[in-house]
Structures are given as structure tokens and as C-alpha cells.
Amino acid sequence: MTNTDWPLWEVFVRSRRGLSHTHAGSLHAPDAELALRNARDLYTRRGEGVSIWVVPSSSITASSPDEKDPFFEPSADKPYRHPTFYEIPEGVKHL
Amino acid sequence: MATAAAHQTTRTQAYGAQDTAVDTVAYERRFDAAVAADERIEPRDWMPDAYRATLVRQIAQHAHSEIIGMQPEANWITRAPSLRRKAILMAKVQDEAGHGLYLYSAAETLGTGRDELLDKLHSGRQKYSSIFNYPTLTWADVGAIGWLVDGAAITNQVPLCRCSYGPYARAMVRICKEESFHQRQGYELLLALSRGTPEQHAMAQDAVDRWWWPSLMMFGPPDDESAHSAQSMAWKIKRHSNDELRQRFVDICVPQAESLGLALPDPDLRWNEERGQHDFGPIDWTEFREVLKGNGPCNEQRITQRRRAHDEGAWVREAAAAYADKHTGETGATRA
């Protein structure tokens, strides 16, 4: 058994309370517990985090880069979803 | 800095085994346009094979350098002159391990496994920076490495934060933040020696005398002899030429050396009013090539030590894997 057999984990770090966990990077570890410990040593050596998630990379489903355009197309032609789409007379406040 | 799931999707899945020549031309056009627009290329995007190969070579060499680079400094941990210096040096060497891991992750997003990378390091098929084949003879060398070697590395690496390949650029952002501590601790260490007893001052000067030229070689061969430079710059992997970065480094170091009260060992080093830069003497590229070929003072020692560390750690890896196997149900992790 070698290092090869250790699965890959994605590491998410919450930098401080009130913020979401953000993807920090990845690492290899034999199990979840060691993945957490390795993540602490690798990604929070300078107080970068107050909480860590580790997720087996194999559990992540990603959208395909080839479908990038069609996949996100539905949002491209709906400018009325943005507040700047609407014209409001000058002087109207709190809107 | 690997991106989730980059590893899960083979290249065939990502852009189809049945690619026709027409598709490839379209993909290439899209790739070129992204690079031209200063967008980042991400792991599952189509990329030319040569771009992928260049990145694997460069990132692997970079990762290997971080890992091998732990050795010359670790050599002084047990002999650090104070607890403060010892704690600093341990933190620095630990950072180098971390930098190696960030970079291995980035290389893995290109479809090369960790074991393959290590294997190529151990068998000498991939290189590491030739600077680490020089010995650390005195405590002052720890300072000279921090100031000059890490200083040269930072000069090289800051532009890599804008490299066209996303995972590499992200790894470099993290590394550059941490390198700044490395350089400053080295400078402070040298300053303490330089202002110390005459013997300490002489020790600091001797270290600078030995590390100055090898540090200038870290930027690689002159532009007209650099095999990969032009293509790498076209792909925006590299943003500045070797000579350009070397000049920048010299100009930064001259006033820093003055503040240290130490001399740089180059009789030809002087300010050129016309160019607004320093002129400096010729670099001994024969020495560079010899060290690269494996004939430096420590090549053999570094690789032997790396292989031994890997072999002697085998039982730890096996034990951890066996433990994980036994408890797979409890952790919910699946084995790759």
C-alpha cells in the first residue's frame, strides 16, 4: 500500500465566524480524520481559519466546461432580474 | 489548490474522445482567445498538449524544489543559536513542505498523480532548482538563503501569481504571502551577525560571498539560451524574461546589502546612470550546467536523503491506510 491509494480531499475553510466556508485547496489523506488534521497543518498555519470542512473529491459533481455557455444561458437574457433594469424618476428616495 | 472534481474527469470525458480535427481547431481558438483576454485556464478546459506538458514540468520542478529545499535549512535546526531562531527555522521549513504540497496539488489537476511525480523526482527524471545542491556550511547560510535564495524566488514567483493556469496562479498567491516572512527572517538574521562580533560579521560576509552567484543563476539561463522562455511567455505562464527578473533582483539587493553592511562579491557591480540599472559581472554558466547535470556539491546527498525519507516513511503510510480501511464505514470516505 502506498501514498497512491490515499484518496483526494477538497478542503473548505471558514476564515472567521459569520463568513461561509471557502474552497482552500486539496490534499491526500487516508481517512476523514487525518484529512482534517492535514488540512489544519496545510491551510491554517497562520490563523486563516476557525472551521474546516473536508470532502472526498470523488463526492463532488461539477458542471462540464464544454456546456458552460448553454448551461448558464438562461440567466444571460434576463436583465430585468437586476435592479438597474428599472427607470425610476429622479428624487424618489429609498428605492 | 486543486479544483474539486478536476481529478475525477478524465480528459476524454471532458472534451470527447471523438474529437475531429475541426473541433480541435475550434478548441484551440477558444484557448488562444482566453489567454489573449487574460482569462485563466482551469483544469477541465481544453488545452494544447504542449501547454499541459510545460505546466507539469514547471510545476513539478517547483514542487520538488520546495521539498528538497527543506534539507539545507533543516541541517541547522538542532544547532540554531537560540530558541527563538529555532522556532522560526522550524516554521520556515514546515512552510516549505506546505508549499510543496500546494504545488503537487496544482500539478495533479493536470492529470499527473502524486506518486508519479515523486517517482520522477526520486529517479532523477524531473529536476529541482540547482540552488539546493549547495551546502549550508555555517549558521549564516540560513540567513543568506532567506535573504537571497528566497528573495530570488519571490522575484520569480510574484509574476507567477498572474500565470494563465488558474490552479498554479492560486498556489503562487498563497506561497508568495508566506515567502515574505522567509525573506525577512533571513535578512534579520544576517543583520544580527553583521552587527555582531568581527567573527560573526565575517561569517555573514562569507555566506553572502558563497550564495550571491548561485542566487543569480536561479533565474535560469540568459534569454537567448533559454529553451522554453518564448513559448511560455506567449502562453502567459511566464510574464517576464529570465534576464529581466535577474536585473530586477540585482537592483533590489544592492541597497539591501548596503543596509546590512555587507558587500556583494562582484567587482563589476556598479550603477549605470544611463540605463538606470546596475551593471553586473558575467555569470559562470559552466558551473550552473555542471550542477544541473548532477555534479554539484550536494546533488547525490539531497536525492539519497529524499529517497531514504520516503522509504522510511512507508510504514506510516501503510499503517494509516490499514487503519482507514478498517474504519471506512465509520468515516464514510471512499477509497480512490
Short mmCIF file of C-alpha atoms in Angstrom, two decimals:
data_model
loop_
_atom_site.label_atom_id
_atom_site.label_comp_id
_atom_site.label_asym_id
_atom_site.label_seq_id
_atom_site.Cartn_x
_atom_site.Cartn_y
_atom_site.Cartn_z
CA MET A 1 0.00 0.00 0.00
CA THR A 2 1.46 3.37 -0.95
CA ASN A 3 0.56 7.02 -0.92
CA THR A 4 -1.17 6.42 -4.25
CA ASP A 5 -4.04 4.75 -2.52
CA TRP A 6 -4.86 7.70 -0.32
CA PRO A 7 -7.93 9.44 -1.70
CA LEU A 8 -8.02 13.12 -2.55
CA TRP A 9 -9.99 15.54 -0.35
CA GLU A 10 -11.17 19.06 -1.03
CA VAL A 11 -10.66 21.48 1.84
CA PHE A 12 -13.02 24.32 2.73
CA VAL A 13 -12.06 26.86 5.37
CA ARG A 14 -14.21 29.36 7.26
CA SER A 15 -11.86 32.27 7.91
CA ARG A 16 -13.97 33.75 10.70
CA ARG A 17 -17.39 33.41 12.20
CA GLY A 18 -20.08 34.97 10.05
CA LEU A 19 -18.43 34.02 6.74
CA SER A 20 -19.02 30.92 4.60
CA HIS A 21 -16.53 28.14 4.15
CA THR A 22 -14.45 28.77 1.04
CA HIS A 23 -12.51 26.30 -1.06
CA ALA A 24 -8.87 26.46 0.03
CA GLY A 25 -7.32 23.59 -1.89
CA SER A 26 -6.94 19.85 -1.77
CA LEU A 27 -4.81 17.17 -0.17
CA HIS A 28 -4.38 13.43 0.13
CA ALA A 29 -5.26 11.58 3.33
CA PRO A 30 -6.22 8.02 4.22
CA ASP A 31 -9.39 8.98 6.11
CA ALA A 32 -11.56 11.91 7.12
CA GLU A 33 -9.93 12.44 10.49
CA LEU A 34 -6.42 12.64 9.08
CA ALA A 35 -7.70 14.79 6.22
CA LEU A 36 -8.91 17.28 8.83
CA ARG A 37 -5.61 17.26 10.68
CA ASN A 38 -3.60 17.58 7.48
CA ALA A 39 -5.88 20.42 6.37
CA ARG A 40 -5.25 22.22 9.64
CA ASP A 41 -1.47 21.93 9.16
CA LEU A 42 -1.55 22.76 5.48
CA TYR A 43 -4.14 25.53 5.19
CA THR A 44 -4.36 27.21 8.61
CA ARG A 45 -0.77 27.69 9.79
CA ARG A 46 -1.36 31.41 10.35
CA GLY A 47 -4.80 31.58 11.86
CA GLU A 48 -6.56 31.50 8.49
CA GLY A 49 -9.50 29.54 9.81
CA VAL A 50 -11.90 28.84 12.64
CA SER A 51 -13.60 25.86 10.98
CA ILE A 52 -12.66 23.34 8.30
CA TRP A 53 -14.70 21.01 6.09
CA VAL A 54 -13.08 18.17 4.20
CA VAL A 55 -14.98 16.43 1.41
CA PRO A 56 -13.85 13.44 -0.65
CA SER A 57 -13.16 14.87 -4.10
CA SER A 58 -14.97 11.89 -5.61
CA SER A 59 -18.20 13.11 -3.98
CA ILE A 60 -18.24 16.35 -5.93
CA THR A 61 -20.28 16.66 -9.10
CA ALA A 62 -19.23 19.51 -11.35
CA SER A 63 -20.81 21.15 -14.37
CA SER A 64 -18.99 20.41 -17.59
CA PRO A 65 -16.77 23.14 -19.02
CA ASP A 66 -17.98 22.26 -22.51
CA GLU A 67 -21.56 23.05 -21.63
CA LYS A 68 -20.54 26.24 -19.93
CA ASP A 69 -22.34 28.50 -22.35
CA PRO A 70 -25.65 26.65 -22.79
CA PHE A 71 -25.74 25.68 -19.12
CA PHE A 72 -25.63 29.25 -17.90
CA GLU A 73 -27.50 30.69 -20.87
CA PRO A 74 -30.88 31.02 -19.10
CA SER A 75 -29.62 33.84 -16.92
CA ALA A 76 -27.97 35.80 -19.70
CA ASP A 77 -31.11 37.25 -21.31
CA LYS A 78 -32.94 38.34 -18.19
CA PRO A 79 -31.67 41.80 -17.39
CA TYR A 80 -34.96 42.51 -15.59
CA ARG A 81 -33.59 40.42 -12.72
CA HIS A 82 -31.27 43.30 -11.89
CA PRO A 83 -32.42 46.41 -10.04
CA THR A 84 -30.66 48.68 -12.56
CA PHE A 85 -33.09 47.49 -15.26
CA TYR A 86 -35.81 49.79 -13.91
CA GLU A 87 -36.09 53.51 -14.50
CA ILE A 88 -37.20 55.48 -11.51
CA PRO A 89 -37.86 59.24 -11.62
CA GLU A 90 -35.20 61.41 -10.05
CA GLY A 91 -35.74 62.40 -6.49
CA VAL A 92 -37.58 59.23 -5.46
CA LYS A 93 -35.87 58.07 -2.33
CA HIS A 94 -35.25 54.79 -0.51
CA LEU A 95 -35.77 52.70 -3.65
CA MET B 1 -5.14 24.46 -4.99
CA ALA B 2 -6.68 21.67 -6.95
CA THR B 3 -10.15 22.37 -8.10
CA ALA B 4 -12.79 19.95 -7.00
CA ALA B 5 -13.56 17.17 -9.38
CA ALA B 6 -10.78 18.12 -11.75
CA HIS B 7 -9.29 14.80 -10.85
CA GLN B 8 -12.42 12.84 -11.38
CA THR B 9 -12.95 13.66 -15.01
CA THR B 10 -10.58 12.20 -17.48
CA ARG B 11 -9.64 14.27 -20.46
CA THR B 12 -11.73 12.01 -22.66
CA GLN B 13 -14.84 12.77 -20.66
CA ALA B 14 -14.03 16.42 -20.59
CA TYR B 15 -13.87 17.05 -24.28
CA GLY B 16 -14.78 13.90 -26.03
CA ALA B 17 -12.77 11.03 -27.49
CA GLN B 18 -14.37 11.55 -30.88
CA ASP B 19 -12.86 14.98 -31.40
CA THR B 20 -12.46 15.76 -35.02
CA ALA B 21 -9.73 17.98 -36.39
CA VAL B 22 -12.35 20.68 -36.82
CA ASP B 23 -13.25 20.52 -33.14
CA THR B 24 -9.59 20.81 -32.18
CA VAL B 25 -9.20 23.95 -34.24
CA ALA B 26 -12.24 25.44 -32.53
CA TYR B 27 -10.96 24.45 -29.10
CA GLU B 28 -7.56 25.90 -29.89
CA ARG B 29 -9.12 29.15 -30.98
CA ARG B 30 -11.10 29.36 -27.76
CA PHE B 31 -7.97 28.61 -25.72
CA ASP B 32 -5.92 31.26 -27.55
CA ALA B 33 -8.70 33.80 -27.10
CA ALA B 34 -8.90 33.08 -23.36
CA VAL B 35 -5.14 33.51 -22.96
CA ALA B 36 -5.18 36.70 -25.06
CA ALA B 37 -8.01 38.12 -22.93
CA ASP B 38 -6.01 37.37 -19.77
CA GLU B 39 -8.59 34.88 -18.61
CA ARG B 40 -7.46 31.89 -16.58
CA ILE B 41 -7.37 28.36 -17.94
CA GLU B 42 -8.94 25.90 -15.49
CA PRO B 43 -8.26 22.16 -15.13
CA ARG B 44 -11.10 20.79 -17.23
CA ASP B 45 -10.75 23.31 -20.05
CA TRP B 46 -9.28 22.09 -23.30
CA MET B 47 -5.61 23.00 -23.58
CA PRO B 48 -2.85 22.18 -26.07
CA ASP B 49 -0.86 19.07 -25.08
CA ALA B 50 2.36 21.09 -25.09
CA TYR B 51 0.84 23.67 -22.70
CA ARG B 52 -0.15 20.86 -20.34
CA ALA B 53 3.30 19.23 -20.59
CA THR B 54 5.08 22.54 -19.98
CA LEU B 55 2.98 23.21 -16.90
CA VAL B 56 3.51 19.73 -15.47
CA ARG B 57 7.26 20.08 -15.98
CA GLN B 58 7.43 23.54 -14.42
CA ILE B 59 5.04 22.95 -11.50
CA ALA B 60 6.63 19.58 -10.68
CA GLN B 61 10.10 21.10 -10.70
CA HIS B 62 8.81 23.88 -8.50
CA ALA B 63 7.20 21.43 -6.05
CA HIS B 64 10.32 19.28 -5.93
CA SER B 65 12.42 22.39 -5.20
CA GLU B 66 10.27 23.21 -2.17
CA ILE B 67 10.63 19.68 -0.80
CA ILE B 68 14.36 19.31 -1.48
CA GLY B 69 14.81 22.88 -0.22
CA MET B 70 13.84 21.72 3.26
CA GLN B 71 17.13 19.84 3.59
CA PRO B 72 19.83 22.54 3.56
CA GLU B 73 17.96 24.53 6.21
CA ALA B 74 16.80 21.60 8.33
CA ASN B 75 20.52 20.89 8.63
CA TRP B 76 20.71 23.77 11.15
CA ILE B 77 17.56 23.26 13.21
CA THR B 78 19.28 21.33 16.00
CA ARG B 79 22.13 23.86 16.09
CA ALA B 80 20.14 27.11 15.97
CA PRO B 81 21.74 29.61 18.37
CA SER B 82 18.56 30.39 20.35
CA LEU B 83 15.09 29.02 20.96
CA ARG B 84 13.65 31.99 19.03
CA ARG B 85 15.77 31.21 15.96
CA LYS B 86 14.97 27.53 16.25
CA ALA B 87 11.22 28.11 16.35
CA ILE B 88 11.48 30.44 13.34
CA LEU B 89 13.53 27.97 11.35
CA MET B 90 11.16 25.10 12.10
CA ALA B 91 8.20 27.22 10.98
CA LYS B 92 10.03 28.10 7.80
CA VAL B 93 10.94 24.53 6.94
CA GLN B 94 7.35 23.50 7.64
CA ASP B 95 6.20 26.22 5.23
CA GLU B 96 8.44 24.77 2.52
CA ALA B 97 6.70 21.41 2.97
CA GLY B 98 3.37 23.19 2.68
CA HIS B 99 4.46 24.97 -0.50
CA GLY B 100 5.48 21.65 -1.99
CA LEU B 101 2.03 20.23 -1.21
CA TYR B 102 0.15 23.21 -2.72
CA LEU B 103 2.20 22.77 -5.88
CA TYR B 104 1.81 18.99 -6.09
CA SER B 105 -1.95 19.54 -5.87
CA ALA B 106 -1.76 22.05 -8.71
CA ALA B 107 0.25 19.60 -10.82
CA GLU B 108 -2.27 16.86 -10.10
CA THR B 109 -5.07 18.92 -11.65
CA LEU B 110 -3.27 18.37 -14.96
CA GLY B 111 -3.76 14.62 -14.69
CA THR B 112 -0.42 13.57 -13.21
CA GLY B 113 -0.60 11.54 -9.99
CA ARG B 114 1.29 12.35 -6.81
CA ASP B 115 3.12 9.00 -6.85
CA GLU B 116 4.24 9.57 -10.43
CA LEU B 117 5.65 12.98 -9.52
CA LEU B 118 7.55 11.62 -6.52
CA ASP B 119 8.80 8.70 -8.55
CA LYS B 120 10.20 11.06 -11.18
CA LEU B 121 11.93 13.12 -8.52
CA HIS B 122 13.45 10.04 -6.93
CA SER B 123 14.64 8.64 -10.24
CA GLY B 124 16.02 11.98 -11.42
CA ARG B 125 13.64 12.27 -14.38
CA GLN B 126 12.30 15.56 -13.07
CA LYS B 127 14.57 18.27 -11.72
CA TYR B 128 14.58 20.65 -8.80
CA SER B 129 16.27 24.03 -8.55
CA SER B 130 20.06 23.70 -8.74
CA ILE B 131 20.46 26.12 -5.81
CA PHE B 132 19.67 23.36 -3.32
CA ASN B 133 22.73 21.40 -4.36
CA TYR B 134 24.93 23.81 -2.45
CA PRO B 135 25.79 23.03 1.18
CA THR B 136 24.89 25.11 4.25
CA LEU B 137 28.28 25.31 5.91
CA THR B 138 27.58 27.84 8.67
CA TRP B 139 24.63 29.29 10.58
CA ALA B 140 24.94 32.44 8.46
CA ASP B 141 23.94 30.36 5.44
CA VAL B 142 20.43 30.12 6.90
CA GLY B 143 20.30 33.92 6.74
CA ALA B 144 21.77 34.09 3.24
CA ILE B 145 19.22 31.55 1.99
CA GLY B 146 16.35 33.55 3.45
CA TRP B 147 17.55 36.85 2.08
CA LEU B 148 19.00 35.85 -1.30
CA VAL B 149 17.51 32.48 -2.26
CA ASP B 150 14.01 33.27 -1.03
CA GLY B 151 14.43 36.82 -2.34
CA ALA B 152 15.21 35.48 -5.81
CA ALA B 153 12.34 33.03 -5.52
CA ILE B 154 9.92 35.86 -4.65
CA THR B 155 11.12 37.92 -7.62
CA ASN B 156 10.42 34.90 -9.81
CA GLN B 157 7.15 33.98 -8.18
CA VAL B 158 5.28 37.25 -7.83
CA PRO B 159 4.59 37.39 -11.59
CA LEU B 160 3.51 33.74 -11.47
CA CYS B 161 0.52 34.82 -9.37
CA ARG B 162 -0.87 36.05 -12.73
CA CYS B 163 0.03 32.88 -14.60
CA SER B 164 -2.57 31.80 -17.17
CA TYR B 165 -3.18 28.46 -15.44
CA GLY B 166 -5.61 29.04 -12.56
CA PRO B 167 -4.52 26.38 -10.03
CA TYR B 168 -0.84 27.33 -10.39
CA ALA B 169 -1.60 31.04 -10.02
CA ARG B 170 -3.69 30.39 -6.89
CA ALA B 171 -0.94 28.27 -5.33
CA MET B 172 1.53 31.06 -6.02
CA VAL B 173 -0.64 33.68 -4.31
CA ARG B 174 -0.61 31.63 -1.13
CA ILE B 175 3.11 30.89 -1.41
CA CYS B 176 4.12 34.49 -2.03
CA LYS B 177 2.29 35.65 1.09
CA GLU B 178 4.28 33.17 3.15
CA GLU B 179 7.64 33.76 1.45
CA SER B 180 7.77 37.30 2.72
CA PHE B 181 8.33 36.02 6.28
CA HIS B 182 11.10 33.75 4.96
CA GLN B 183 12.98 36.60 3.39
CA ARG B 184 12.63 38.95 6.34
CA GLN B 185 13.78 36.41 8.93
CA GLY B 186 16.88 35.75 6.81
CA TYR B 187 17.64 39.42 6.49
CA GLU B 188 17.21 39.99 10.21
CA LEU B 189 19.46 37.03 10.97
CA LEU B 190 22.22 38.37 8.72
CA LEU B 191 21.84 41.84 10.18
CA ALA B 192 22.36 40.48 13.70
CA LEU B 193 25.53 38.71 12.58
CA SER B 194 26.77 41.66 10.55
CA ARG B 195 26.45 43.95 13.59
CA GLY B 196 27.90 41.33 15.94
CA THR B 197 31.48 40.41 16.70
CA PRO B 198 34.12 40.62 13.93
CA GLU B 199 33.93 36.81 13.64
CA GLN B 200 30.14 36.93 13.22
CA HIS B 201 30.43 39.70 10.64
CA ALA B 202 32.99 37.64 8.72
CA MET B 203 30.70 34.63 8.84
CA ALA B 204 27.83 36.66 7.37
CA GLN B 205 30.06 38.05 4.62
CA ASP B 206 31.35 34.56 3.77
CA ALA B 207 27.78 33.27 3.42
CA VAL B 208 26.83 36.14 1.10
CA ASP B 209 30.02 35.55 -0.92
CA ARG B 210 29.02 31.93 -1.49
CA TRP B 211 25.27 32.39 -2.13
CA TRP B 212 25.24 35.52 -4.31
CA TRP B 213 26.19 33.96 -7.65
CA PRO B 214 24.13 30.78 -7.30
CA SER B 215 21.15 33.02 -6.43
CA LEU B 216 21.59 34.94 -9.70
CA MET B 217 21.64 31.59 -11.53
CA MET B 218 18.21 30.78 -10.09
CA PHE B 219 16.63 32.95 -12.80
CA GLY B 220 17.81 30.46 -15.40
CA PRO B 221 19.98 30.80 -18.47
CA PRO B 222 20.23 34.10 -20.39
CA ASP B 223 17.22 34.83 -22.58
CA ASP B 224 18.92 33.91 -25.85
CA GLU B 225 19.77 30.44 -24.49
CA SER B 226 16.57 29.70 -22.61
CA ALA B 227 14.86 26.76 -24.29
CA HIS B 228 11.28 27.28 -23.13
CA SER B 229 11.05 31.01 -22.45
CA ALA B 230 9.48 32.35 -25.63
CA GLN B 231 6.66 29.81 -25.75
CA SER B 232 5.97 30.14 -22.02
CA MET B 233 5.69 33.88 -22.38
CA ALA B 234 3.33 33.52 -25.34
CA TRP B 235 1.14 31.27 -23.18
CA LYS B 236 1.39 33.76 -20.30
CA ILE B 237 2.76 31.09 -17.99
CA LYS B 238 5.76 33.36 -17.71
CA ARG B 239 5.36 37.12 -17.68
CA HIS B 240 8.96 38.38 -17.69
CA SER B 241 12.17 37.06 -19.18
CA ASN B 242 14.96 35.49 -17.11
CA ASP B 243 17.32 38.42 -17.66
CA GLU B 244 14.64 40.96 -16.84
CA LEU B 245 13.91 39.30 -13.48
CA ARG B 246 17.60 38.84 -12.72
CA GLN B 247 18.21 42.54 -13.29
CA ARG B 248 15.27 43.43 -11.07
CA PHE B 249 16.70 41.23 -8.30
CA VAL B 250 20.18 42.78 -8.52
CA ASP B 251 18.72 46.28 -8.33
CA ILE B 252 16.70 45.32 -5.25
CA CYS B 253 19.63 43.66 -3.49
CA VAL B 254 22.26 46.38 -3.82
CA PRO B 255 20.72 48.84 -1.36
CA GLN B 256 19.67 45.97 0.94
CA ALA B 257 23.30 44.80 1.09
CA GLU B 258 24.38 48.33 1.97
CA SER B 259 21.94 48.44 4.88
CA LEU B 260 23.29 45.09 6.03
CA GLY B 261 26.83 46.41 5.93
CA LEU B 262 27.84 43.51 3.71
CA ALA B 263 29.47 43.54 0.27
CA LEU B 264 28.18 41.72 -2.80
CA PRO B 265 31.07 39.71 -4.28
CA ASP B 266 31.15 41.30 -7.73
CA PRO B 267 33.89 43.82 -8.66
CA ASP B 268 31.94 44.80 -11.78
CA LEU B 269 28.80 45.73 -9.88
CA ARG B 270 28.05 49.43 -10.35
CA TRP B 271 25.20 51.81 -11.03
CA ASN B 272 24.70 52.62 -14.69
CA GLU B 273 23.23 56.10 -14.86
CA GLU B 274 22.28 55.75 -18.50
CA ARG B 275 20.30 52.52 -18.06
CA GLY B 276 19.01 53.43 -14.63
CA GLN B 277 20.04 49.95 -13.52
CA HIS B 278 23.09 48.22 -12.12
CA ASP B 279 25.69 46.61 -14.36
CA PHE B 280 26.99 43.35 -13.02
CA GLY B 281 29.73 40.87 -13.87
CA PRO B 282 29.42 37.73 -16.02
CA ILE B 283 27.80 34.64 -14.51
CA ASP B 284 29.69 31.34 -14.61
CA TRP B 285 27.22 29.30 -16.64
CA THR B 286 29.61 26.37 -16.78
CA GLU B 287 29.14 25.94 -13.04
CA PHE B 288 25.36 26.19 -13.48
CA ARG B 289 25.32 23.46 -16.13
CA GLU B 290 27.60 21.21 -14.09
CA VAL B 291 25.36 21.48 -11.02
CA LEU B 292 22.31 20.87 -13.20
CA LYS B 293 23.97 17.78 -14.65
CA GLY B 294 24.34 16.37 -11.15
CA ASN B 295 27.90 17.43 -10.38
CA GLY B 296 27.15 20.00 -7.70
CA PRO B 297 28.48 19.59 -4.18
CA CYS B 298 25.29 18.02 -2.76
CA ASN B 299 23.26 16.51 -5.64
CA GLU B 300 23.89 12.96 -4.53
CA GLN B 301 23.26 13.70 -0.86
CA ARG B 302 19.95 15.51 -1.48
CA ILE B 303 18.39 12.77 -3.58
CA THR B 304 19.66 9.98 -1.32
CA GLN B 305 18.20 11.73 1.70
CA ARG B 306 14.86 12.24 -0.08
CA ARG B 307 14.62 8.59 -1.09
CA ARG B 308 15.53 7.48 2.41
CA ALA B 309 12.89 9.73 3.98
CA HIS B 310 10.31 8.34 1.58
CA ASP B 311 11.27 4.72 2.23
CA GLU B 312 11.48 5.15 5.96
CA GLY B 313 8.01 6.71 6.00
CA ALA B 314 6.47 3.76 4.17
CA TRP B 315 5.33 2.01 7.35
CA VAL B 316 3.50 5.15 8.50
CA ARG B 317 1.63 5.40 5.21
CA GLU B 318 0.79 1.71 5.35
CA ALA B 319 -0.43 1.89 8.94
CA ALA B 320 -2.62 4.92 8.20
CA ALA B 321 -4.10 3.21 5.15
CA ALA B 322 -4.76 -0.01 7.08
CA TYR B 323 -6.46 1.95 9.86
CA ALA B 324 -8.58 3.79 7.30
CA ASP B 325 -9.57 0.51 5.64
CA LYS B 326 -10.66 -0.90 8.95
CA HIS B 327 -12.81 2.14 9.74
CA THR B 328 -14.08 3.00 6.28
CA GLY B 329 -17.70 2.52 7.31
CA GLU B 330 -17.35 4.97 10.17
CA THR B 331 -15.77 7.83 8.22
CA GLY B 332 -17.85 7.43 5.10
CA ALA B 333 -14.85 8.08 2.90
CA THR B 334 -14.43 6.10 -0.26
CA ARG B 335 -11.03 4.94 -1.37
CA ALA B 336 -9.76 6.16 -4.69
#
